Amino acid sequence: MNRIEFTLIVGFLILLLAAPASAQALASLDIIIVDRRSDSIDRGEVRILNPDGNVLERRSIPNGNSTHFANLAAGEKTIEIESPGFELFVRRIFLKTGSNKFKAALEIQKIEANVEIELPEIDRRLRALSGILSREEIDSLPDDPREIKKELKRRFGNDISIRIDGFAGGQIPPKNLIRSIQVNSSSFDAEFHALGSANVNVNTKASIPGMLGMVTVKYGNSALNARNALAREKLPKEDIDFTGFLTGPIAKGASFLASYNKSSRSQKHNILARTELAPESLSGVSKTNNRNFSGTFSRDIGEGHTIRVSYQSSASKITNAGVGGLR
């Protein structure tokens, strides 16, 4: 046997031995693609990558949910699955020689969105817990302070607690002296002691361009009243109510406000008293007098801040309160 024949025989034997080894190193892969509910997915692309990140094979996901890859080298591979509406699926696997099966469950793609909701102006002012009346709403209030109080009660409830510059018991100023009106219906806050009612704080201005005042006198009597059917005569009754205020500047950024209110109510009563000798008819007049005075000094001490000193005096006198009879 010469050298050439020997070389050919050795080469042939090497080929015979290498062919089975090469066949054993090949692998196939079947990938089943579903979502988290195990429903099939029929759109997208499947990619097989080597450990270096290079794409070896790519397939479109067929109508069925199974994708087949053949003649793949055994070893470590990376699977990438991309489908519309789902998150990118990436998984590192190891292919053994021969047939391999893998099931991929794709996650639904997360949707990120920013939604900005802006309430209309009227909704922002009428929120349940708190709000500030706009300048237009304040200008639409009545001129009479007593009518302003009625309007506030109509809007926010008859049991509201009204404070003037943070203090209860004060008289509501005229409309053009009101800087702002704040409403807080959250009566459970620590700063409020009365539960179940709204708190209305009226803030007044300190800078006033000129002197301003108002006087109101109300008078009423029983001249046009009808006689009580059970009474022998019509009993006189008289009501007098006086209200006035004066405000104006003292210096730049400083002002004063003085208000006075006096009311008088009188009512005559007839009393039929039975004594030991004979019935006796008596008469009496019950009177109620109320007086209220308040004074305030205001001084601006910066943008949006005001210092105030207030004084208030009230008096009430009732005479013949126990006198009764037909009215």
PDB file of C-alpha atoms in Angstrom, residues 153-314:
ATOM      1  CA  LYS A 153     -76.500  82.125  55.258  1.00  0.00           C
ATOM      2  CA  ARG A 154     -78.473  81.349  52.120  1.00  0.00           C
ATOM      3  CA  ARG A 155     -75.338  80.075  50.363  1.00  0.00           C
ATOM      4  CA  PHE A 156     -73.591  78.208  53.163  1.00  0.00           C
ATOM      5  CA  GLY A 157     -76.311  77.391  55.717  1.00  0.00           C
ATOM      6  CA  ASN A 158     -78.188  79.151  58.495  1.00  0.00           C
ATOM      7  CA  ASP A 159     -75.863  77.726  61.161  1.00  0.00           C
ATOM      8  CA  ILE A 160     -72.655  79.257  59.773  1.00  0.00           C
ATOM      9  CA  SER A 161     -70.159  80.902  62.127  1.00  0.00           C
ATOM     10  CA  ILE A 162     -69.135  84.330  60.803  1.00  0.00           C
ATOM     11  CA  ARG A 163     -65.848  85.888  61.878  1.00  0.00           C
ATOM     12  CA  ILE A 164     -64.658  89.381  61.069  1.00  0.00           C
ATOM     13  CA  ASP A 165     -60.875  89.443  60.608  1.00  0.00           C
ATOM     14  CA  GLY A 166     -60.644  86.205  62.598  1.00  0.00           C
ATOM     15  CA  PHE A 167     -62.836  87.286  65.546  1.00  0.00           C
ATOM     16  CA  ALA A 168     -66.386  86.163  66.232  1.00  0.00           C
ATOM     17  CA  GLY A 169     -69.164  88.546  67.197  1.00  0.00           C
ATOM     18  CA  GLY A 170     -68.177  91.472  64.980  1.00  0.00           C
ATOM     19  CA  GLN A 171     -70.423  93.355  62.589  1.00  0.00           C
ATOM     20  CA  ILE A 172     -70.100  92.603  58.883  1.00  0.00           C
ATOM     21  CA  PRO A 173     -68.606  95.676  57.143  1.00  0.00           C
ATOM     22  CA  PRO A 174     -70.009  97.213  53.956  1.00  0.00           C
ATOM     23  CA  LYS A 175     -69.241  95.468  50.710  1.00  0.00           C
ATOM     24  CA  ASN A 176     -66.597  97.929  49.514  1.00  0.00           C
ATOM     25  CA  LEU A 177     -64.579  97.387  52.722  1.00  0.00           C
ATOM     26  CA  ILE A 178     -64.380  93.615  52.282  1.00  0.00           C
ATOM     27  CA  ARG A 179     -61.010  92.357  51.030  1.00  0.00           C
ATOM     28  CA  SER A 180     -61.880  88.646  50.867  1.00  0.00           C
ATOM     29  CA  ILE A 181     -64.347  86.057  52.146  1.00  0.00           C
ATOM     30  CA  GLN A 182     -63.038  82.606  53.024  1.00  0.00           C
ATOM     31  CA  VAL A 183     -65.328  79.642  53.615  1.00  0.00           C
ATOM     32  CA  ASN A 184     -64.266  76.468  55.402  1.00  0.00           C
ATOM     33  CA  SER A 185     -66.818  73.683  55.865  1.00  0.00           C
ATOM     34  CA  SER A 186     -64.344  71.294  57.511  1.00  0.00           C
ATOM     35  CA  SER A 187     -65.478  72.017  61.056  1.00  0.00           C
ATOM     36  CA  PHE A 188     -63.524  69.028  62.381  1.00  0.00           C
ATOM     37  CA  ASP A 189     -60.213  70.873  62.034  1.00  0.00           C
ATOM     38  CA  ALA A 190     -58.414  71.602  65.306  1.00  0.00           C
ATOM     39  CA  GLU A 191     -58.813  75.364  64.916  1.00  0.00           C
ATOM     40  CA  PHE A 192     -62.630  75.193  65.140  1.00  0.00           C
ATOM     41  CA  HIS A 193     -64.608  74.347  68.276  1.00  0.00           C
ATOM     42  CA  ALA A 194     -68.119  74.264  66.766  1.00  0.00           C
ATOM     43  CA  LEU A 195     -68.876  71.083  64.854  1.00  0.00           C
ATOM     44  CA  GLY A 196     -71.293  70.692  61.989  1.00  0.00           C
ATOM     45  CA  SER A 197     -71.319  74.285  60.725  1.00  0.00           C
ATOM     46  CA  ALA A 198     -69.375  76.189  58.110  1.00  0.00           C
ATOM     47  CA  ASN A 199     -66.903  78.879  59.161  1.00  0.00           C
ATOM     48  CA  VAL A 200     -66.946  82.122  57.174  1.00  0.00           C
ATOM     49  CA  ASN A 201     -64.089  84.576  57.708  1.00  0.00           C
ATOM     50  CA  VAL A 202     -64.587  88.100  56.336  1.00  0.00           C
ATOM     51  CA  ASN A 203     -61.302  89.993  55.901  1.00  0.00           C
ATOM     52  CA  THR A 204     -61.546  93.767  55.636  1.00  0.00           C
ATOM     53  CA  LYS A 205     -59.380  96.346  53.916  1.00  0.00           C
ATOM     54  CA  ALA A 206     -57.090  98.760  55.739  1.00  0.00           C
ATOM     55  CA  SER A 207     -56.477 101.250  52.912  1.00  0.00           C
ATOM     56  CA  ILE A 208     -59.570 103.356  52.256  1.00  0.00           C
ATOM     57  CA  PRO A 209     -59.530 106.245  49.757  1.00  0.00           C
ATOM     58  CA  GLY A 210     -61.995 108.467  51.629  1.00  0.00           C
ATOM     59  CA  MET A 211     -64.586 108.815  54.375  1.00  0.00           C
ATOM     60  CA  LEU A 212     -67.592 106.541  54.117  1.00  0.00           C
ATOM     61  CA  GLY A 213     -70.645 106.172  56.299  1.00  0.00           C
ATOM     62  CA  MET A 214     -74.213 104.974  56.373  1.00  0.00           C
ATOM     63  CA  VAL A 215     -77.210 105.486  58.666  1.00  0.00           C
ATOM     64  CA  THR A 216     -80.326 103.316  58.677  1.00  0.00           C
ATOM     65  CA  VAL A 217     -83.440 103.957  60.782  1.00  0.00           C
ATOM     66  CA  LYS A 218     -86.381 101.589  60.942  1.00  0.00           C
ATOM     67  CA  TYR A 219     -89.631 102.294  62.756  1.00  0.00           C
ATOM     68  CA  GLY A 220     -92.732 100.207  63.168  1.00  0.00           C
ATOM     69  CA  ASN A 221     -95.861 100.288  65.341  1.00  0.00           C
ATOM     70  CA  SER A 222     -99.201  98.598  65.704  1.00  0.00           C
ATOM     71  CA  ALA A 223    -101.276 101.362  64.133  1.00  0.00           C
ATOM     72  CA  LEU A 224    -102.355  99.159  61.248  1.00  0.00           C
ATOM     73  CA  ASN A 225    -102.550  95.918  63.243  1.00  0.00           C
ATOM     74  CA  ALA A 226    -105.898  94.233  63.853  1.00  0.00           C
ATOM     75  CA  ARG A 227    -107.227  93.704  67.369  1.00  0.00           C
ATOM     76  CA  ASN A 228    -106.868  90.250  68.821  1.00  0.00           C
ATOM     77  CA  ALA A 229    -110.293  88.632  68.803  1.00  0.00           C
ATOM     78  CA  LEU A 230    -109.928  87.582  72.438  1.00  0.00           C
ATOM     79  CA  ALA A 231    -108.748  90.994  73.666  1.00  0.00           C
ATOM     80  CA  ARG A 232    -110.996  93.858  74.698  1.00  0.00           C
ATOM     81  CA  GLU A 233    -108.796  96.451  73.040  1.00  0.00           C
ATOM     82  CA  LYS A 234    -105.885  96.676  70.603  1.00  0.00           C
ATOM     83  CA  LEU A 235    -102.654  96.892  72.556  1.00  0.00           C
ATOM     84  CA  PRO A 236     -99.954  99.286  71.333  1.00  0.00           C
ATOM     85  CA  LYS A 237     -96.594  97.992  70.125  1.00  0.00           C
ATOM     86  CA  GLU A 238     -93.550  99.924  68.906  1.00  0.00           C
ATOM     87  CA  ASP A 239     -90.240  98.902  67.310  1.00  0.00           C
ATOM     88  CA  ILE A 240     -87.294 101.245  66.657  1.00  0.00           C
ATOM     89  CA  ASP A 241     -84.022 100.167  65.048  1.00  0.00           C
ATOM     90  CA  PHE A 242     -81.035 102.421  64.375  1.00  0.00           C
ATOM     91  CA  THR A 243     -77.827 101.320  62.614  1.00  0.00           C
ATOM     92  CA  GLY A 244     -74.880 103.416  61.484  1.00  0.00           C
ATOM     93  CA  PHE A 245     -71.216 103.158  60.680  1.00  0.00           C
ATOM     94  CA  LEU A 246     -68.379 105.502  59.768  1.00  0.00           C
ATOM     95  CA  THR A 247     -65.011 104.590  58.302  1.00  0.00           C
ATOM     96  CA  GLY A 248     -62.141 106.459  56.751  1.00  0.00           C
ATOM     97  CA  PRO A 249     -58.381 106.865  56.489  1.00  0.00           C
ATOM     98  CA  ILE A 250     -56.207 108.044  59.367  1.00  0.00           C
ATOM     99  CA  ALA A 251     -52.890 107.941  57.521  1.00  0.00           C
ATOM    100  CA  LYS A 252     -51.442 106.128  54.527  1.00  0.00           C
ATOM    101  CA  GLY A 253     -52.179 102.447  54.968  1.00  0.00           C
ATOM    102  CA  ALA A 254     -54.196 103.023  58.159  1.00  0.00           C
ATOM    103  CA  SER A 255     -57.921 103.410  58.724  1.00  0.00           C
ATOM    104  CA  PHE A 256     -60.654 103.222  61.345  1.00  0.00           C
ATOM    105  CA  LEU A 257     -64.132 101.727  61.415  1.00  0.00           C
ATOM    106  CA  ALA A 258     -66.843 102.545  63.947  1.00  0.00           C
ATOM    107  CA  SER A 259     -70.307 101.023  63.935  1.00  0.00           C
ATOM    108  CA  TYR A 260     -73.281 101.510  66.243  1.00  0.00           C
ATOM    109  CA  ASN A 261     -76.587  99.676  66.505  1.00  0.00           C
ATOM    110  CA  LYS A 262     -79.491 100.299  68.841  1.00  0.00           C
ATOM    111  CA  SER A 263     -82.866  98.614  68.865  1.00  0.00           C
ATOM    112  CA  SER A 264     -85.891  99.126  71.090  1.00  0.00           C
ATOM    113  CA  ARG A 265     -88.993  96.955  71.393  1.00  0.00           C
ATOM    114  CA  SER A 266     -91.991  97.886  73.555  1.00  0.00           C
ATOM    115  CA  GLN A 267     -95.265  95.995  74.018  1.00  0.00           C
ATOM    116  CA  LYS A 268     -98.199  96.826  76.275  1.00  0.00           C
ATOM    117  CA  HIS A 269     -99.935  93.952  78.073  1.00  0.00           C
ATOM    118  CA  ASN A 270    -103.229  93.786  79.944  1.00  0.00           C
ATOM    119  CA  ILE A 271    -103.372  91.482  82.952  1.00  0.00           C
ATOM    120  CA  LEU A 272    -106.605  90.193  84.463  1.00  0.00           C
ATOM    121  CA  ALA A 273    -105.888  89.178  88.064  1.00  0.00           C
ATOM    122  CA  ARG A 274    -108.480  87.628  90.408  1.00  0.00           C
ATOM    123  CA  THR A 275    -108.194  88.775  94.009  1.00  0.00           C
ATOM    124  CA  GLU A 276    -110.186  87.831  97.139  1.00  0.00           C
ATOM    125  CA  LEU A 277    -112.547  90.741  96.693  1.00  0.00           C
ATOM    126  CA  ALA A 278    -113.038  91.048  92.930  1.00  0.00           C
ATOM    127  CA  PRO A 279    -111.254  90.645  89.616  1.00  0.00           C
ATOM    128  CA  GLU A 280    -108.751  93.392  88.981  1.00  0.00           C
ATOM    129  CA  SER A 281    -107.406  94.546  85.613  1.00  0.00           C
ATOM    130  CA  LEU A 282    -103.813  95.682  85.434  1.00  0.00           C
ATOM    131  CA  SER A 283    -101.650  96.872  82.551  1.00  0.00           C
ATOM    132  CA  GLY A 284     -97.932  96.850  81.973  1.00  0.00           C
ATOM    133  CA  VAL A 285     -95.392  97.560  79.260  1.00  0.00           C
ATOM    134  CA  SER A 286     -92.495  95.214  78.547  1.00  0.00           C
ATOM    135  CA  LYS A 287     -89.446  96.773  76.929  1.00  0.00           C
ATOM    136  CA  THR A 288     -86.296  95.355  75.353  1.00  0.00           C
ATOM    137  CA  ASN A 289     -83.351  97.618  74.554  1.00  0.00           C
ATOM    138  CA  ASN A 290     -80.206  96.384  72.816  1.00  0.00           C
ATOM    139  CA  ARG A 291     -77.074  98.395  72.093  1.00  0.00           C
ATOM    140  CA  ASN A 292     -73.918  97.365  70.248  1.00  0.00           C
ATOM    141  CA  PHE A 293     -70.829  99.455  69.518  1.00  0.00           C
ATOM    142  CA  SER A 294     -67.620  98.335  67.827  1.00  0.00           C
ATOM    143  CA  GLY A 295     -64.491 100.162  66.750  1.00  0.00           C
ATOM    144  CA  THR A 296     -61.518  98.919  64.754  1.00  0.00           C
ATOM    145  CA  PHE A 297     -58.130 100.399  63.910  1.00  0.00           C
ATOM    146  CA  SER A 298     -56.367  98.781  60.911  1.00  0.00           C
ATOM    147  CA  ARG A 299     -52.811  99.176  59.659  1.00  0.00           C
ATOM    148  CA  ASP A 300     -51.161  97.502  56.635  1.00  0.00           C
ATOM    149  CA  ILE A 301     -47.765  95.984  57.507  1.00  0.00           C
ATOM    150  CA  GLY A 302     -46.759  94.491  54.193  1.00  0.00           C
ATOM    151  CA  GLU A 303     -48.144  92.790  51.154  1.00  0.00           C
ATOM    152  CA  GLY A 304     -51.316  90.993  52.171  1.00  0.00           C
ATOM    153  CA  HIS A 305     -50.850  91.498  55.946  1.00  0.00           C
ATOM    154  CA  THR A 306     -52.834  93.789  58.230  1.00  0.00           C
ATOM    155  CA  ILE A 307     -52.704  94.429  61.970  1.00  0.00           C
ATOM    156  CA  ARG A 308     -55.975  95.357  63.692  1.00  0.00           C
ATOM    157  CA  VAL A 309     -57.014  96.553  67.134  1.00  0.00           C
ATOM    158  CA  SER A 310     -60.710  96.166  67.888  1.00  0.00           C
ATOM    159  CA  TYR A 311     -63.041  97.198  70.689  1.00  0.00           C
ATOM    160  CA  GLN A 312     -66.601  96.032  71.152  1.00  0.00           C
ATOM    161  CA  SER A 313     -69.265  96.881  73.691  1.00  0.00           C
ATOM    162  CA  SER A 314     -72.736  95.378  73.962  1.00  0.00           C
TER     163      SER A 314
END
